[in-house]
Amino acid sequence: MNSSHLGNLFPPVLSPLQLNRFSLFYSHSSLSSSTRILRATSRRLLIVAKAQSLSNMANHVVDLDQENFGSLKQQIAKIFEESLRLTVPDELDVEPAIASCQNPKFGDYQCNNAMGLWSKVKGKGTQFKGPQPIGQAIIKNLPSSEIIDSCSIAGPGFVNVVLSQKWIAKSIQRMLVNGIETWAPKLPVKRAVVDFSSPNIAKEMHVGHLRSTIIGDTLARMLEYSNVNVLRRNHVGDWGTQFGMLIEYLFEMFPNGQVNDQAIGDLEAFYKASKQRFDSDPAFKERAQQAVVSLQGGEERYRTAWTHICEISRRGYERVYERLGVELEEKGESFYNPYIPGALELLSKHGLIEESEGARVIFIEGKNIPLIVVKRDGGYNYASTDLAALWYRLNEEKAEWIIYVTDVGQREHFEMVFMAAKRAGWLPAEDNKYPKASHVGFGLVLGEDGKRFRTRSTETVKLVDLLDEAKSRCKTVLIERGKADEWTEEELDRTAEAVGYGAVKYADLKNNRTTNYTFNFDQMLNDKGNTAVYLLYAHARICSIIRRSGKDIEELKKVGTLELAHSDERVLGLHLLQFAEIVEEASTNLLPNVLCEYLYNLSEDFTRFYTNCQVVGSAEETSRLLLCEATAVVMRKCFHLLGITPVYKI
C-alpha cells in the first residue's frame, strides 16, 4: 500500500513495514497449550542466529567477548553455526538447534542437528554413515572458544556441551561491572505496540482490569529491556452509544452546566443511574440517542460534556496506574474514529466488504459468522475501530509487532480482525513474518467459590479496594513483627505497599495467563512457597548478608575475583547466566509466568548455595559476596520486569 493511493482517505503516511524477518519459535496466539508444553517445545525449537560477518574470525576463533551479544543460548548457537557450515557446506539453510540439557549430568546444553542433517544428506553421496559421525564432525569443526569446556556425543549424534566454569564466572563478573543491561536479549523487532488495560469511561477499574494491566505492563517491560521501542497504548472505551445517555443525564442533573468532580460523585453510580433512566424512560432514551448524533456531529455543548466525563474517569485511572507503577499513553476509540472510513474504503477496494442483511461485513474462511464492520443503522462497532487502529499502528506508528492483551473471550474477534488484515495485504499471510499481530488472551479471576471474583453483595470488586486491602494486611503483619518500633511510618508504608502490591501482581503473573486463577489473600501473602512475599524476603536476606560482611560491594566488584569452585556455586552461576534466554523465551512466547518460574528457581538455587557454602568469614568470602550481589542484581531486574518494587530489609 502506498500513501499516494489513498487520496484523501488519510493524512499522508509512510508505507507499512513489510519485513521478512526470521521466524519466532511458534505462533504466539495459540491459547490451548499449557505452559509445560510451551516451554518443552520452545527449548527444542531452533534458535535462529543469523550470520554476522565472519571476516573477524581470525585463525578459526569465535570472539564472543563483546558486550551484549545476546542470550547464552544465542552465543552457543553462533559457535555451532560456524561448525555446521564446515560440516555440511552444501546445506545452506541449516541453523543451530540448541537446547538446554534436561539432565545436568550430561552437560549444560545440547546441539541437536545431527539427526536432521542425516535425513537431509543420506543418499546424496555423503561421507557420513549415520547421525553419530555427523555429531562427531560437528565437534571436530567447532571453532576455538573460551565458552566451551568440553563436548561429548550421546545417542544418535546429540552433542552435549559443558560450559567453561571460568567463563561463566568471568561473564557474571563482567555483568557486575558493566550492568545487567549488557545481558539484554536480542529480539527480531525494533518497535512494538502493546495494547493493554483499556477500561471503559465512566466505569471504575475493577478486578477484571487487573490481569490486562499487569500482564500488559510486564510484556512491555520485557520488550523494553530487550531494546524494543514499545508504544504502550491504552485503548479506552471513550466513544459509543453509552455516551448519549451519560451526557443527557448530565444535562438533566446540571442544567446550568456547572459540573465538577464532587457534584458527579461516584462515576460508577452516575453510570448506573443514567442506565436505569435509559431503560425505563422512552422519552429519555430518545433524547439520549439524539445526543449520540449531536456528539458525533461535533456540537460544542455535547463535546464539552463528553470531554468532562472522560477527564473525570481519566483522573481515576491514573491514580490506579500510579499505585501499580504502570505507564500508558491513552489512544481511545475516539482517536481512531476519523480513520474508520478510510480503512473500510481500503478493505472495500480489495473486495473484502460485502452487504449482508442490511449490514456491511467481511466473511472469514472457517468462521461461522462474518465480521460486521458497519451495522444496519450505519454505525461503526468494535471491529471497525480495531481495523482502523491496526491500520494506524502499521502505517503511522510503523509497528512491527502489535500485541493485544484482553480476556480469552475476545480471541475469535481478534483472529477475524487479523485474518481480514492479512487478506487486505496489511499483514503477511505467514505467521512467522513481520509485521505481525498477536492476541494475548487471559483467563478469569475467580473467588474461592470458583465463580467470578465479586464482593459479598455480588458487586464487582473495585481495583482500588483490592489494593487497599493488600497494603493494609501487609502493614498489619509488619506491625505484629515489631517493625513499627524499628522503622519510620514512611518506611512502614513503603514496605507494605511494595509487598502488598507485589503479592497481588505475582499471584497473577506466576500462573499461565490462559487459565483462570483463584484470588486468595492468605495464599498470596504467605511468606513461604512461590509467592512475592517469599521472593522479596529472599532478596532482602541477600542484601542483609552483604551488609553484615561490612565490605564495600562496589569496591569488591573492581578488585575481587569471582570463582565457582563448589558445585552449588556453579549451578547458581549457570542459572544467573541463563537470565537473558529466559527473558527472550517469555517475551517471544508472551508468557510472563516463564520469568516467574525462573525467579523462584533462582531463589531456590541461592538457598541451596547459601546452606552449603559459608559466605561471611570464609576463605572464599570475596568471591561468594560477588555471587550474592549478582543474584541480588538479577532478582531486582526480575522484580522490575514484573512491575514489583524490591525491599532491602525486613
XYZ file of C-alpha atoms in Angstrom:
650
model
C 0.000 0.000 0.000
C 1.364 3.427 -0.890
C 0.205 6.728 0.580
C -0.210 8.114 -2.923
C -3.017 5.603 -3.487
C -5.038 6.780 -0.513
C -6.344 10.022 -1.934
C -7.982 11.996 0.833
C -8.786 8.968 2.976
C -5.991 9.559 5.470
C -3.354 12.106 6.321
C -0.073 11.472 4.420
C 1.647 8.357 5.771
C 4.568 6.110 5.042
C 4.154 2.613 3.642
C 3.589 -0.200 6.166
C 6.574 -2.305 7.045
C 6.706 -5.496 5.067
C 9.530 -7.134 6.914
C 10.591 -10.668 6.266
C 12.498 -11.360 9.437
C 13.336 -14.799 10.677
C 10.631 -16.754 12.439
C 9.928 -16.843 16.163
C 9.623 -20.208 17.819
C 5.933 -20.696 17.041
C 2.596 -18.884 16.825
C 2.003 -16.723 19.900
C -1.764 -16.573 19.583
C -2.356 -20.213 20.480
C -4.271 -20.421 23.727
C -4.735 -24.166 24.088
C -1.238 -25.309 25.142
C -0.174 -25.487 28.751
C 2.958 -23.761 29.975
C 4.772 -27.072 30.323
C 4.177 -27.969 26.692
C 5.092 -24.467 25.530
C 8.360 -24.500 27.422
C 9.289 -28.035 26.407
C 8.582 -27.159 22.803
C 10.457 -23.879 22.803
C 13.546 -25.437 24.339
C 13.766 -27.857 21.412
C 12.943 -25.465 18.615
C 15.554 -23.793 16.501
C 17.497 -20.863 17.833
C 17.775 -18.527 14.921
C 21.162 -16.908 14.938
C 21.646 -15.241 11.554
C 25.172 -14.992 10.346
C 27.166 -11.896 11.026
C 30.357 -11.210 9.120
C 32.949 -13.932 9.657
C 35.835 -11.781 8.492
C 36.888 -11.053 12.069
C 37.230 -14.745 12.932
C 40.976 -14.894 12.618
C 42.543 -18.350 12.951
C 39.133 -20.035 13.223
C 38.329 -18.391 16.590
C 34.912 -17.052 17.513
C 35.188 -13.877 19.570
C 32.218 -13.658 21.901
C 33.842 -11.335 24.383
C 31.878 -8.397 23.032
C 29.209 -6.945 25.283
C 25.544 -7.666 24.802
C 25.892 -10.291 22.103
C 22.590 -11.827 23.195
C 21.448 -14.713 25.352
C 23.741 -17.569 26.355
C 21.830 -19.857 24.000
C 22.378 -17.411 21.138
C 26.103 -17.274 21.891
C 26.383 -21.061 21.814
C 24.381 -21.084 18.573
C 26.860 -18.688 16.998
C 29.733 -21.080 17.738
C 27.876 -24.099 16.309
C 26.791 -22.108 13.269
C 30.411 -21.954 12.083
C 30.889 -25.676 12.716
C 27.762 -26.565 10.744
C 28.968 -24.510 7.767
C 32.173 -26.556 7.693
C 30.483 -29.896 8.410
C 27.786 -29.658 5.708
C 28.865 -26.808 3.396
C 26.250 -27.723 0.766
C 23.319 -27.362 3.195
C 22.950 -23.592 3.298
C 19.717 -23.356 5.297
C 20.907 -25.203 8.398
C 20.532 -23.296 11.629
C 21.843 -24.422 15.019
C 19.315 -26.376 17.095
C 20.450 -25.585 20.630
C 18.618 -26.696 23.777
C 19.486 -26.815 27.450
C 20.132 -30.312 28.768
C 17.207 -31.725 30.688
C 19.593 -33.793 32.814
C 22.627 -31.786 34.022
C 24.769 -34.923 34.356
C 25.039 -34.996 30.546
C 26.046 -31.367 30.219
C 24.691 -27.844 30.175
C 23.446 -27.605 26.569
C 22.897 -29.814 23.534
C 23.257 -29.313 19.808
C 20.540 -31.451 18.206
C 21.296 -31.017 14.494
C 22.820 -34.401 13.651
C 19.582 -36.393 13.196
C 18.001 -33.727 10.986
C 21.166 -33.356 8.912
C 21.419 -37.098 8.362
C 17.905 -37.160 6.912
C 18.963 -34.386 4.513
C 22.321 -35.736 3.318
C 21.820 -39.502 3.181
C 21.541 -40.696 -0.364
C 23.494 -37.692 -1.668
C 26.869 -39.395 -1.758
C 27.815 -38.084 1.680
C 30.934 -39.193 3.529
C 28.863 -39.765 6.672
C 27.469 -43.180 7.569
C 24.863 -42.008 10.085
C 23.926 -39.235 12.507
C 26.599 -40.075 15.086
C 29.518 -39.435 12.686
C 27.847 -36.126 11.823
C 27.778 -35.259 15.529
C 31.457 -36.164 15.829
C 32.263 -33.952 12.828
C 30.333 -31.075 14.360
C 32.520 -31.347 17.485
C 35.702 -31.579 15.396
C 34.790 -28.461 13.394
C 33.918 -26.291 16.373
C 35.975 -23.095 16.380
C 38.111 -22.338 19.401
C 36.058 -20.619 22.094
C 36.529 -19.846 25.753
C 32.844 -20.578 26.347
C 33.012 -24.355 25.887
C 34.944 -26.602 28.244
C 34.160 -29.947 26.612
C 31.782 -31.753 24.253
C 30.647 -35.362 24.008
C 28.357 -37.482 21.832
C 25.191 -39.085 23.200
C 22.809 -41.429 21.403
C 22.362 -40.817 17.672
C 24.593 -37.774 17.417
C 23.404 -35.430 20.151
C 26.307 -33.133 21.045
C 26.403 -32.460 24.788
C 28.160 -29.251 25.790
C 29.773 -28.458 29.124
C 30.448 -24.762 29.569
C 33.678 -23.409 30.961
C 33.402 -22.732 34.668
C 35.953 -19.955 34.335
C 33.986 -18.315 31.515
C 30.711 -18.464 33.477
C 32.396 -16.702 36.392
C 34.034 -14.162 34.102
C 30.710 -13.378 32.391
C 28.943 -12.808 35.702
C 31.725 -10.577 36.962
C 31.655 -8.580 33.728
C 27.901 -8.057 34.211
C 28.518 -6.788 37.743
C 30.937 -4.184 36.395
C 29.095 -3.180 33.210
C 25.495 -3.600 34.347
C 22.720 -6.094 33.702
C 21.603 -4.173 30.619
C 24.508 -5.946 28.850
C 22.563 -9.191 29.338
C 19.527 -7.948 27.424
C 18.391 -10.477 24.795
C 18.209 -9.559 21.135
C 14.779 -9.814 19.549
C 13.974 -9.588 15.828
C 11.828 -6.446 16.189
C 12.657 -2.810 16.867
C 9.208 -1.315 17.513
C 6.101 -2.838 19.086
C 2.680 -1.694 20.248
C 1.324 -3.262 23.429
C -2.410 -2.570 23.778
C -3.499 -3.268 27.351
C -5.678 -2.273 30.327
C -8.335 -0.448 28.242
C -11.045 0.375 30.814
C -14.361 1.956 29.853
C -15.024 5.613 30.561
C -17.459 6.334 33.431
C -16.787 2.939 34.994
C -14.295 2.321 37.784
C -11.460 -0.091 37.200
C -12.317 -3.441 38.767
C -10.531 -6.720 39.386
C -11.237 -7.736 35.783
C -8.874 -4.988 34.610
C -6.098 -6.290 36.849
C -4.897 -9.061 34.546
C -4.777 -7.000 31.352
C -2.997 -4.160 33.152
C -0.242 -6.137 34.855
C 0.259 -8.745 32.102
C 0.494 -5.964 29.515
C 2.871 -3.959 31.689
C 5.167 -6.965 32.172
C 5.223 -7.761 28.446
C 6.047 -4.107 27.715
C 8.817 -4.098 30.333
C 10.411 -7.271 28.946
C 10.349 -5.910 25.408
C 11.751 -2.569 26.575
C 14.577 -4.364 28.400
C 15.269 -6.174 25.117
C 15.816 -2.754 23.463
C 12.484 -2.746 21.634
C 10.808 0.649 21.283
C 7.443 -0.079 22.936
C 4.367 2.071 22.393
C 2.174 1.429 25.440
C -1.403 2.017 24.296
C -4.496 2.386 26.480
C -7.409 1.762 24.113
C -10.081 3.133 26.462
C -13.778 2.854 25.670
C -14.438 6.581 25.244
C -16.853 6.508 22.301
C -20.191 4.932 21.530
C -23.906 4.927 22.285
C -23.474 4.868 26.081
C -22.254 8.464 25.975
C -25.636 9.638 24.773
C -27.325 8.551 27.994
C -24.429 9.827 30.138
C -24.482 13.269 28.533
C -28.270 13.565 28.593
C -28.352 12.564 32.264
C -25.596 15.095 32.973
C -27.697 17.836 31.343
C -30.684 16.840 33.488
C -28.698 16.825 36.717
C -26.847 20.066 35.958
C -28.937 22.189 33.557
C -26.751 25.250 34.164
C -23.682 23.343 33.004
C -21.763 23.911 36.278
C -20.289 20.453 36.835
C -17.362 19.296 38.959
C -15.957 16.009 40.204
C -17.630 16.293 43.595
C -21.014 17.076 42.058
C -20.931 13.919 39.950
C -19.509 11.923 42.842
C -19.144 8.226 42.157
C -18.934 7.842 38.372
C -19.985 4.217 38.636
C -23.174 5.237 40.441
C -23.693 8.025 37.903
C -23.413 5.493 35.074
C -25.899 3.112 36.725
C -28.407 5.911 37.350
C -28.227 7.033 33.720
C -28.594 3.437 32.523
C -31.666 2.980 34.697
C -33.257 6.108 33.171
C -32.331 4.890 29.684
C -34.008 1.504 30.252
C -37.152 2.827 31.987
C -37.952 6.139 30.269
C -38.664 6.017 26.498
C -38.512 9.814 26.186
C -35.118 9.908 27.891
C -33.929 7.064 25.667
C -34.924 9.007 22.556
C -33.095 12.122 23.771
C -30.037 10.018 24.610
C -29.965 8.521 21.124
C -30.205 12.003 19.635
C -27.376 13.100 21.939
C -25.119 10.484 20.305
C -25.826 12.043 16.914
C -25.097 15.519 18.305
C -21.851 14.302 19.888
C -20.645 12.572 16.747
C -21.663 15.629 14.746
C -19.274 17.720 16.824
C -21.765 20.026 18.584
C -19.775 22.027 21.116
C -22.107 21.566 24.122
C -22.062 17.789 23.722
C -18.322 17.642 23.053
C -17.674 19.679 26.209
C -19.807 17.339 28.327
C -18.109 14.279 26.802
C -14.655 15.752 27.478
C -15.589 16.446 31.095
C -16.825 12.906 31.724
C -13.684 11.450 30.114
C -11.418 13.683 32.188
C -13.029 12.656 35.487
C -12.620 8.976 34.544
C -9.064 9.547 33.400
C -8.021 11.009 36.734
C -9.424 7.944 38.473
C -7.497 5.568 36.203
C -4.281 7.498 36.586
C -4.425 7.151 40.372
C -4.661 3.370 39.995
C -1.850 3.275 37.417
C 0.351 5.350 39.701
C -0.167 2.895 42.557
C 0.628 -0.038 40.279
C 3.641 1.712 38.732
C 2.152 1.355 35.241
C 2.730 3.834 32.421
C 0.316 4.112 29.499
C -0.447 6.526 26.689
C -4.145 6.878 26.041
C -5.382 6.455 22.483
C -9.019 5.538 22.906
C -11.747 4.544 20.496
C -12.461 8.202 19.696
C -8.881 8.678 18.470
C -9.291 6.088 15.713
C -12.813 7.160 14.744
C -11.651 9.544 11.946
C -9.621 6.722 10.376
C -12.506 4.242 10.092
C -13.970 5.429 6.739
C -10.572 5.283 5.065
C -9.731 1.873 6.466
C -13.074 0.463 5.309
C -12.605 2.017 1.886
C -9.255 0.259 1.525
C -10.846 -3.045 2.530
C -13.650 -2.449 0.017
C -11.127 -1.860 -2.770
C -9.758 -5.327 -2.036
C -13.267 -6.721 -2.399
C -13.420 -7.812 1.226
C -16.572 -5.979 2.372
C -19.980 -7.305 1.328
C -23.606 -6.409 2.047
C -25.424 -8.872 4.302
C -28.880 -8.385 5.861
C -28.526 -4.631 5.777
C -25.046 -4.599 7.339
C -21.597 -4.433 5.767
C -19.492 -7.443 6.672
C -16.290 -9.353 5.915
C -16.688 -13.109 5.540
C -13.778 -15.016 7.070
C -12.950 -18.528 5.929
C -13.531 -21.089 8.648
C -15.753 -18.798 10.737
C -19.480 -19.362 11.094
C -20.312 -15.684 11.443
C -18.971 -12.722 9.460
C -17.045 -9.783 10.866
C -19.542 -6.917 10.939
C -17.792 -3.630 10.154
C -20.844 -1.371 9.617
C -24.096 -2.033 11.486
C -27.524 -1.944 9.893
C -28.085 1.581 11.187
C -24.857 2.716 9.547
C -22.950 2.930 12.823
C -19.478 1.592 13.498
C -18.532 -1.027 16.086
C -15.527 -2.660 17.758
C -14.454 -4.392 14.538
C -14.406 -1.179 12.515
C -12.479 0.614 15.273
C -9.989 -2.246 15.673
C -9.340 -2.443 11.929
C -8.714 1.322 11.786
C -6.431 1.072 14.832
C -4.491 -1.793 13.259
C -4.048 0.181 10.035
C -2.887 3.240 12.013
C -0.392 1.234 14.057
C 1.127 -0.356 10.980
C 1.272 2.808 8.874
C 1.527 5.787 11.192
C 3.289 4.199 14.164
C 5.250 1.752 11.985
C 4.938 -1.070 14.491
C 6.473 -4.420 13.589
C 4.647 -6.325 16.328
C 1.218 -5.358 17.657
C 0.168 -7.146 20.853
C -3.389 -7.061 22.216
C -3.873 -8.071 25.861
C -7.518 -8.961 26.554
C -9.516 -11.825 28.043
C -9.673 -15.118 26.144
C -13.297 -14.422 25.243
C -12.102 -11.955 22.586
C -9.828 -14.448 20.871
C -12.131 -15.133 17.925
C -12.799 -11.431 17.377
C -9.092 -10.686 17.040
C -8.480 -13.767 14.905
C -11.060 -12.425 12.442
C -9.591 -8.900 12.509
C -6.090 -10.282 11.845
C -7.338 -12.557 9.041
C -9.093 -9.619 7.382
C -5.859 -7.614 7.610
C -3.921 -10.480 6.002
C -6.406 -10.713 3.139
C -6.025 -6.971 2.585
C -2.234 -7.308 2.491
C -1.730 -5.219 5.621
C -0.123 -8.222 7.339
C 1.867 -11.016 5.664
C -0.007 -14.280 5.198
C 2.672 -16.227 7.087
C 2.504 -16.060 10.889
C 6.304 -16.119 11.193
C 6.902 -12.913 9.218
C 6.757 -9.283 10.260
C 4.851 -7.093 10.766
C 2.594 -9.314 12.831
C -0.255 -9.047 15.316
C -0.765 -11.277 18.367
C -3.643 -11.685 20.774
C -2.579 -12.324 24.368
C -5.597 -13.923 25.995
C -6.025 -14.450 29.722
C -8.481 -16.299 31.944
C -10.798 -15.116 34.705
C -10.037 -14.061 38.269
C -12.137 -16.372 40.437
C -13.299 -16.243 44.029
C -12.864 -19.185 46.362
C -16.317 -20.380 45.323
C -14.990 -20.973 41.814
C -17.076 -18.163 40.334
C -16.075 -14.688 39.147
C -14.409 -12.787 41.983
C -17.047 -10.468 43.494
C -17.957 -8.810 46.786
C -20.480 -10.385 49.141
C -23.136 -8.111 47.673
C -22.277 -9.650 44.244
C -20.711 -6.365 43.086
C -17.533 -6.457 41.027
C -14.503 -5.839 43.256
C -13.013 -2.388 42.672
C -9.306 -2.409 41.993
C -8.596 0.393 44.473
C -10.333 -1.572 47.244
C -8.293 -4.658 46.416
C -5.017 -2.711 46.564
C -6.019 -1.034 49.823
C -6.740 -4.430 51.353
C -3.402 -5.884 50.225
C -1.471 -2.956 51.697
C -3.470 -2.999 54.933
C -2.882 -6.713 55.506
C 0.857 -6.361 54.888
C 1.108 -3.391 57.215
C -0.686 -5.311 59.958
C 1.791 -8.192 59.661
C 4.763 -5.807 59.775
C 3.397 -4.115 62.903
C 2.830 -7.522 64.531
C 6.502 -8.287 63.886
C 7.517 -5.136 65.732
C 8.604 -3.133 62.697
C 6.632 -0.074 63.844
C 9.206 0.312 66.648
C 12.174 -0.031 64.266
C 11.007 1.854 61.169
C 9.575 5.243 60.398
C 5.932 5.473 59.345
C 7.117 6.220 55.819
C 9.287 3.080 55.732
C 6.400 1.033 57.091
C 4.017 2.383 54.443
C 6.507 1.996 51.617
C 7.300 -1.622 52.529
C 3.630 -2.519 52.988
C 2.876 -1.133 49.527
C 5.829 -2.880 47.881
C 4.978 -6.259 49.414
C 1.191 -5.927 49.162
C 1.040 -4.727 45.570
C 3.851 -7.094 44.593
C 1.945 -10.023 46.108
C -1.168 -9.199 44.073
C 0.833 -8.900 40.843
C 2.936 -12.014 41.326
C -0.049 -14.190 42.298
C -1.482 -13.373 38.876
C 1.691 -13.411 36.768
C 3.017 -16.745 38.066
C 0.036 -18.536 36.502
C -0.210 -19.462 32.861
C -2.146 -16.440 31.622
C -4.536 -18.579 29.561
C -6.002 -20.218 32.650
C -8.334 -18.929 35.356
C -6.860 -18.406 38.810
C -8.343 -18.098 42.285
C -7.775 -14.855 44.150
C -6.808 -15.627 47.747
C -5.155 -13.045 50.001
C -3.932 -15.635 52.521
C -2.077 -17.600 49.840
C -0.583 -14.628 48.022
C 0.638 -13.016 51.274
C 2.208 -16.233 52.566
C 5.937 -15.836 53.213
C 6.624 -19.449 52.221
C 6.445 -21.049 48.807
C 6.212 -19.459 45.377
C 4.935 -16.030 46.428
C 6.169 -12.468 46.016
C 6.478 -12.185 49.792
C 8.898 -15.118 49.922
C 10.915 -13.775 46.979
C 11.067 -10.214 48.305
C 12.191 -11.509 51.691
C 14.805 -13.709 49.965
C 16.184 -10.626 48.209
C 16.226 -8.690 51.483
C 18.153 -11.541 53.142
C 20.817 -11.417 50.414
C 21.158 -7.674 50.966
C 21.468 -8.350 54.701
C 24.296 -10.858 54.126
C 26.240 -8.282 52.125
C 25.661 -5.565 54.763
C 26.674 -7.929 57.568
C 30.025 -8.581 55.885
C 30.937 -4.923 56.325
C 32.531 -4.940 52.862
C 32.047 -2.294 50.178
C 30.442 -4.358 47.421
C 31.129 -1.705 44.771
C 34.825 -1.838 45.603
C 34.785 -5.657 45.540
C 33.376 -5.548 42.009
C 36.516 -3.678 40.927
C 39.182 -5.628 42.801
C 37.661 -9.013 43.664
C 37.559 -12.169 41.583
C 34.569 -14.458 41.238
C 35.217 -18.205 41.247
C 32.758 -21.098 41.119
C 34.696 -23.922 42.747
C 31.800 -25.525 44.654
C 29.174 -27.414 42.633
C 26.352 -25.329 44.161
C 28.196 -22.170 43.154
C 28.378 -23.391 39.569
C 24.672 -24.313 39.488
C 23.770 -20.848 40.749
C 26.190 -19.169 38.338
C 24.805 -21.016 35.309
C 21.243 -20.161 36.345
C 22.173 -16.489 36.559
C 23.741 -16.611 33.106
C 20.536 -18.078 31.632
C 18.554 -14.962 32.593
C 18.690 -13.457 29.085
C 17.354 -16.540 27.326
C 14.518 -16.784 29.859
C 13.510 -13.182 29.146
C 13.782 -13.976 25.438
C 11.556 -17.045 25.846
C 8.996 -15.195 27.982
C 8.888 -12.289 25.508
C 8.787 -14.432 22.385
C 6.002 -16.631 23.705
C 4.251 -13.782 25.573
C 4.266 -15.780 28.822
C 5.228 -13.811 31.973
C 4.941 -16.946 34.116
C 8.148 -18.261 32.487
C 10.021 -15.384 34.142
C 8.255 -16.031 37.466
C 9.325 -19.675 37.377
C 12.916 -18.627 36.685
C 12.868 -16.171 39.596
C 11.532 -18.746 42.049
C 14.092 -21.351 40.917
C 16.829 -18.724 41.280
C 15.870 -18.153 44.907
C 15.883 -21.921 45.492
C 19.340 -22.261 43.919
C 20.602 -19.425 46.096
C 19.183 -21.024 49.242
C 20.982 -24.282 48.404
C 24.224 -22.406 47.760
C 23.954 -20.395 50.999
C 23.129 -23.521 53.009
C 26.178 -25.409 51.757
C 28.664 -22.586 51.237
C 29.654 -20.267 54.075
C 29.893 -16.701 52.870
C 30.849 -14.222 55.595
C 34.096 -15.178 57.314
C 35.058 -17.897 54.835
C 38.256 -18.050 52.793
C 36.086 -17.541 49.701
C 34.217 -14.550 51.195
C 35.027 -12.066 48.420
C 34.037 -14.431 45.610
C 30.861 -15.514 47.366
C 29.832 -11.951 48.200
C 30.137 -11.178 44.487
C 27.922 -14.189 43.734
C 25.421 -12.907 46.328
C 25.444 -9.486 44.685
C 24.980 -10.973 41.194
C 21.972 -12.926 42.465
C 20.501 -9.782 44.003
C 21.061 -7.821 40.781
C 19.285 -10.430 38.663
C 16.450 -10.725 41.205
C 15.975 -6.952 41.136
C 15.801 -6.985 37.346
C 13.217 -9.775 37.511
C 11.202 -7.706 40.000
C 11.455 -4.699 37.711
C 10.233 -6.671 34.694
C 7.300 -7.957 36.763
C 6.495 -4.446 37.993
C 7.379 -5.305 41.600
C 9.291 -2.942 43.903
C 12.111 -4.754 45.775
C 12.628 -4.426 49.520
C 16.097 -4.274 51.033
C 15.385 -5.066 54.662
C 12.786 -6.984 56.630
